[in-house]
Tab-separated table of C-alpha atoms and ligand atoms in Angstrom:
chain	number	residue	atom	x	y	z
A	22	MET	CA	119.584	23.139	-1.884
A	23	VAL	CA	120.617	20.664	0.735
A	24	ASN	CA	124.364	20.842	0.690
A	25	ASP	CA	125.145	21.159	4.335
A	26	PHE	CA	125.513	17.505	5.256
A	27	ASP	CA	127.128	18.524	8.544
A	28	LEU	CA	123.671	19.488	9.716
A	29	LEU	CA	122.424	15.985	8.981
A	30	THR	CA	125.009	14.418	11.270
A	31	THR	CA	123.438	16.275	14.217
A	32	LEU	CA	120.066	14.585	13.700
A	33	SER	CA	118.897	11.638	15.774
A	34	ASN	CA	118.586	8.343	13.877
A	35	ARG	CA	114.838	8.776	13.988
A	36	ASP	CA	114.893	12.252	12.439
A	37	PHE	CA	117.543	11.250	9.928
A	38	VAL	CA	115.443	8.390	8.589
A	39	CYS	CA	112.245	10.473	8.607
A	40	GLY	CA	113.178	12.439	5.496
A	41	PHE	CA	113.517	9.327	3.382
A	42	SER	CA	109.806	8.559	3.196
A	43	GLU	CA	109.458	11.753	1.136
A	44	ALA	CA	112.343	10.515	-1.027
A	45	VAL	CA	110.517	7.217	-1.612
A	46	LYS	CA	107.343	9.170	-2.393
A	47	VAL	CA	108.868	11.564	-4.912
A	48	SER	CA	110.926	8.820	-6.569
A	49	LEU	CA	107.774	6.741	-7.096
A	50	LEU	CA	106.058	9.715	-8.704
A	51	LYS	CA	108.871	11.022	-10.854
A	52	ASP	CA	112.005	8.918	-10.942
A	53	PRO	CA	111.778	5.098	-11.012
A	54	ALA	CA	115.590	4.804	-11.161
A	55	LEU	CA	115.886	6.737	-7.906
A	56	PHE	CA	113.323	4.393	-6.384
A	57	CYS	CA	115.505	1.415	-7.342
A	58	GLN	CA	118.500	3.204	-5.870
A	59	LEU	CA	116.578	3.652	-2.613
A	60	CYS	CA	115.562	-0.016	-2.553
A	61	GLU	CA	119.101	-1.240	-3.169
A	62	ASN	CA	120.642	1.066	-0.595
A	63	SER	CA	117.991	1.160	2.114
A	64	THR	CA	120.141	-0.638	4.679
A	65	ALA	CA	123.171	1.581	4.065
A	66	ILE	CA	120.973	4.677	4.247
A	67	ARG	CA	119.513	3.503	7.537
A	68	ALA	CA	123.100	3.044	8.783
A	69	ARG	CA	123.723	6.669	7.732
A	70	ASP	CA	126.383	5.893	5.156
A	71	MET	CA	126.564	9.405	3.685
A	72	ASP	CA	128.345	8.257	0.524
A	73	VAL	CA	125.117	6.439	-0.268
A	74	ALA	CA	122.554	8.661	1.452
A	75	GLY	CA	124.019	11.948	0.214
A	76	PRO	CA	123.275	11.487	-3.501
A	77	VAL	CA	119.777	10.211	-2.677
A	78	ILE	CA	119.069	13.276	-0.537
A	79	ARG	CA	120.340	15.568	-3.298
A	80	ALA	CA	118.302	13.841	-5.998
A	81	SER	CA	115.162	13.873	-3.868
A	82	ALA	CA	115.561	17.545	-2.933
A	83	LYS	CA	116.069	18.408	-6.606
A	84	LEU	CA	112.903	16.553	-7.632
A	85	HIS	CA	110.885	18.382	-4.976
A	86	LEU	CA	112.419	21.721	-5.969
A	87	ASP	CA	111.945	21.147	-9.714
A	88	HIS	CA	108.343	20.274	-9.120
A	89	ILE	CA	107.763	23.508	-7.249
A	90	THR	CA	109.729	25.792	-9.560
A	91	MET	CA	109.177	24.135	-12.934
A	92	GLY	CA	105.961	22.225	-12.457
A	93	GLY	CA	104.050	25.172	-13.902
A	94	ASP	CA	101.900	25.310	-10.805
A	95	PRO	CA	103.999	26.899	-8.065
A	96	PHE	CA	100.994	28.091	-6.095
A	97	GLU	CA	99.160	24.790	-6.327
A	98	MET	CA	96.212	26.287	-8.124
A	99	LEU	CA	95.461	23.080	-9.990
A	100	GLU	CA	93.394	20.465	-8.253
A	101	ALA	CA	96.024	17.791	-8.589
A	102	ARG	CA	98.886	17.980	-6.126
A	103	PRO	CA	100.963	14.945	-6.900
A	104	LEU	CA	103.431	15.591	-4.118
A	105	ASP	CA	100.560	14.830	-1.753
A	106	PHE	CA	100.802	11.118	-2.623
A	107	GLY	CA	100.308	9.224	0.637
A	108	HIS	CA	99.511	12.398	2.525
A	109	TRP	CA	95.730	12.291	2.989
A	110	SER	CA	96.123	9.517	5.572
A	111	ALA	CA	99.508	10.783	6.794
A	112	HIS	CA	98.111	14.121	7.954
A	113	LYS	CA	95.298	12.329	9.737
A	114	LEU	CA	97.619	9.735	11.324
A	115	GLU	CA	99.723	12.536	12.747
A	116	THR	CA	96.759	14.119	14.523
A	117	VAL	CA	95.117	10.831	15.565
A	118	SER	CA	98.435	9.715	17.097
A	119	ASP	CA	98.634	13.054	18.915
A	120	PHE	CA	101.824	13.703	16.940
A	121	SER	CA	103.651	10.748	18.478
A	122	LEU	CA	104.160	9.918	14.806
A	123	ARG	CA	106.507	12.312	13.071
A	124	HIS	CA	105.481	13.601	9.659
A	125	GLY	CA	107.974	11.373	7.863
A	126	GLU	CA	106.815	8.299	9.774
A	127	ALA	CA	103.179	9.034	8.960
A	128	VAL	CA	104.109	9.583	5.308
A	129	ALA	CA	105.806	6.163	5.209
A	130	ILE	CA	102.549	4.543	6.363
A	131	GLY	CA	100.508	6.749	4.021
A	132	VAL	CA	102.658	5.878	1.009
A	133	ALA	CA	102.394	2.185	1.918
A	134	ILE	CA	98.589	2.391	2.173
A	135	ASP	CA	98.147	4.268	-1.104
A	136	SER	CA	100.574	1.929	-2.866
A	137	VAL	CA	98.607	-1.142	-1.794
A	138	TYR	CA	95.378	0.642	-2.715
A	139	SER	CA	96.889	1.408	-6.125
A	140	ALA	CA	97.626	-2.298	-6.514
A	141	LEU	CA	94.114	-3.361	-5.495
A	142	GLU	CA	92.249	-0.736	-7.507
A	143	LEU	CA	94.508	0.565	-10.267
A	144	GLY	CA	96.668	-2.343	-11.290
A	145	LEU	CA	99.981	-1.311	-9.750
A	146	ASP	CA	102.194	-4.374	-10.014
A	147	GLU	CA	102.076	-6.438	-6.843
A	148	SER	CA	105.802	-7.114	-6.818
A	149	VAL	CA	106.438	-3.361	-7.033
A	150	THR	CA	104.042	-2.842	-4.140
A	151	GLN	CA	105.901	-5.436	-2.131
A	152	GLN	CA	109.160	-3.657	-2.982
A	153	ILE	CA	107.761	-0.325	-1.738
A	154	LEU	CA	106.678	-1.795	1.595
A	155	GLN	CA	109.990	-3.620	1.958
A	156	CYS	CA	112.018	-0.529	1.088
A	157	LEU	CA	110.195	1.590	3.690
A	158	THR	CA	110.652	-1.147	6.290
A	159	ASP	CA	114.351	-1.592	5.474
A	160	LEU	CA	114.835	2.167	5.817
A	161	GLY	CA	113.644	1.724	9.404
A	162	PHE	CA	110.001	2.767	9.230
A	163	SER	CA	107.293	0.925	11.083
A	164	LEU	CA	104.271	0.497	8.833
A	165	SER	CA	101.999	-0.222	11.755
A	166	ASP	CA	100.780	2.164	14.400
A	167	PRO	CA	97.974	2.063	16.984
A	168	SER	CA	96.389	5.066	15.247
A	169	LEU	CA	95.631	2.794	12.267
A	170	GLY	CA	93.047	1.081	14.475
A	171	ASN	CA	90.875	4.192	14.215
A	172	VAL	CA	89.708	3.505	10.692
A	173	GLU	CA	86.689	5.817	10.873
A	174	GLY	CA	88.937	8.633	11.998
A	175	LEU	CA	91.196	7.858	9.084
A	176	PHE	CA	88.327	8.085	6.638
A	177	ASP	CA	87.402	11.442	8.158
A	178	GLY	CA	90.828	12.397	6.862
A	179	LEU	CA	89.592	11.877	3.307
A	180	GLU	CA	86.764	14.326	3.883
A	181	GLU	CA	89.117	16.844	5.470
A	182	PHE	CA	91.480	16.446	2.546
A	183	ARG	CA	88.621	17.131	0.123
A	184	GLN	CA	87.746	20.309	2.004
A	185	HIS	CA	91.404	21.306	2.095
A	186	LEU	CA	91.400	21.025	-1.702
A	187	GLY	CA	88.374	23.284	-1.812
A	188	GLY	CA	85.682	21.027	-3.207
A	189	ARG	CA	86.396	17.995	-5.338
A	190	LEU	CA	88.456	15.172	-3.928
A	191	THR	CA	91.596	14.550	-5.927
A	192	LEU	CA	94.077	11.959	-4.798
A	193	THR	CA	97.262	10.979	-6.538
A	194	MET	CA	97.719	7.234	-6.882
A	195	LEU	CA	100.170	5.143	-8.860
A	196	THR	CA	99.715	2.892	-11.880
A	197	ARG	CA	103.451	2.165	-12.073
A	198	PRO	CA	106.618	3.855	-10.818
A	199	GLY	CA	106.900	7.202	-12.590
A	200	GLN	CA	103.259	7.110	-13.641
A	201	PRO	CA	100.944	8.834	-11.165
A	202	ILE	CA	97.213	9.066	-11.782
A	203	ASN	CA	94.511	11.273	-10.269
A	204	VAL	CA	91.421	9.698	-8.792
A	205	HIS	CA	88.315	11.452	-7.509
A	206	THR	CA	86.609	8.635	-5.671
A	207	VAL	CA	87.840	6.068	-3.210
A	208	ASN	CA	86.619	2.492	-3.050
A	209	ARG	CA	86.131	2.231	0.688
A	210	GLU	CA	86.262	-1.551	0.829
A	211	LYS	CA	89.529	-1.685	-1.063
A	212	MET	CA	90.997	1.118	1.020
A	213	LEU	CA	90.092	-0.843	4.162
A	214	ALA	CA	91.718	-3.916	2.644
A	215	ALA	CA	94.816	-1.825	1.839
A	216	ILE	CA	95.074	-0.588	5.427
A	217	GLU	CA	94.726	-4.156	6.703
A	218	HIS	CA	97.312	-5.432	4.259
A	219	VAL	CA	99.849	-2.834	5.377
A	220	GLN	CA	99.297	-3.730	9.033
A	221	HIS	CA	99.607	-7.407	8.248
A	222	PHE	CA	102.831	-6.768	6.352
A	223	ALA	CA	104.200	-4.794	9.299
A	224	ARG	CA	103.332	-7.571	11.750
A	225	THR	CA	104.811	-10.380	9.736
A	226	GLN	CA	107.957	-8.420	8.898
A	227	GLY	CA	108.538	-7.933	12.607
A	228	SER	CA	109.038	-4.240	12.081
A	229	PHE	CA	110.375	-2.668	15.233
A	230	LEU	CA	107.315	-0.788	16.471
A	231	SER	CA	104.659	-3.251	15.458
A	232	ASP	CA	104.733	-5.780	18.286
A	233	ARG	CA	101.553	-4.670	19.933
A	234	ASP	CA	99.297	-7.669	19.440
B	305	LIG	ZN1	105.160	15.545	3.431
């Protein structure tokens, strides 16, 4: 378990924040109360207040660990891999950006995209979606990146993800916090709209890396 918080103090601000996109992800899948905690404390976490960040890190690590050890599928033999929420695009964004995006930064964008897609296609509440995007932004993530301009490349990521799963495409989306759902097809138009929405959000929020147009 993550108990050695001394290690965390040696991280750069960028690397410190990076881990929290996975915390947002796992809280949305499994622990709505933790998601609220993240939303309420995003600014303090970004400022590295360990009294606030510490419990969130512990809770997030426990959720990841419990999933692996008690999820009944430790070797990921089942087609659904809920912890991959937001990751089909994240993996692709990392490579398209030539790894100028760290994994955690790409996951923040990926979670934002799949959350908006979930709102457009699966009825995830729009105010919750807004909260997710705001929380990620307040934590210090930029939800825009030049690599998002390569939409075709991004969609190649879907195909690669399908192959990685060994056949049928299975993506985890969200109907509400704590309630993931598996989907096997993607509505391309709505996914494009989701990507655009996330970029628009990033631009209008004045997020720190998004001032490129
Ligand atoms: Zn990840």
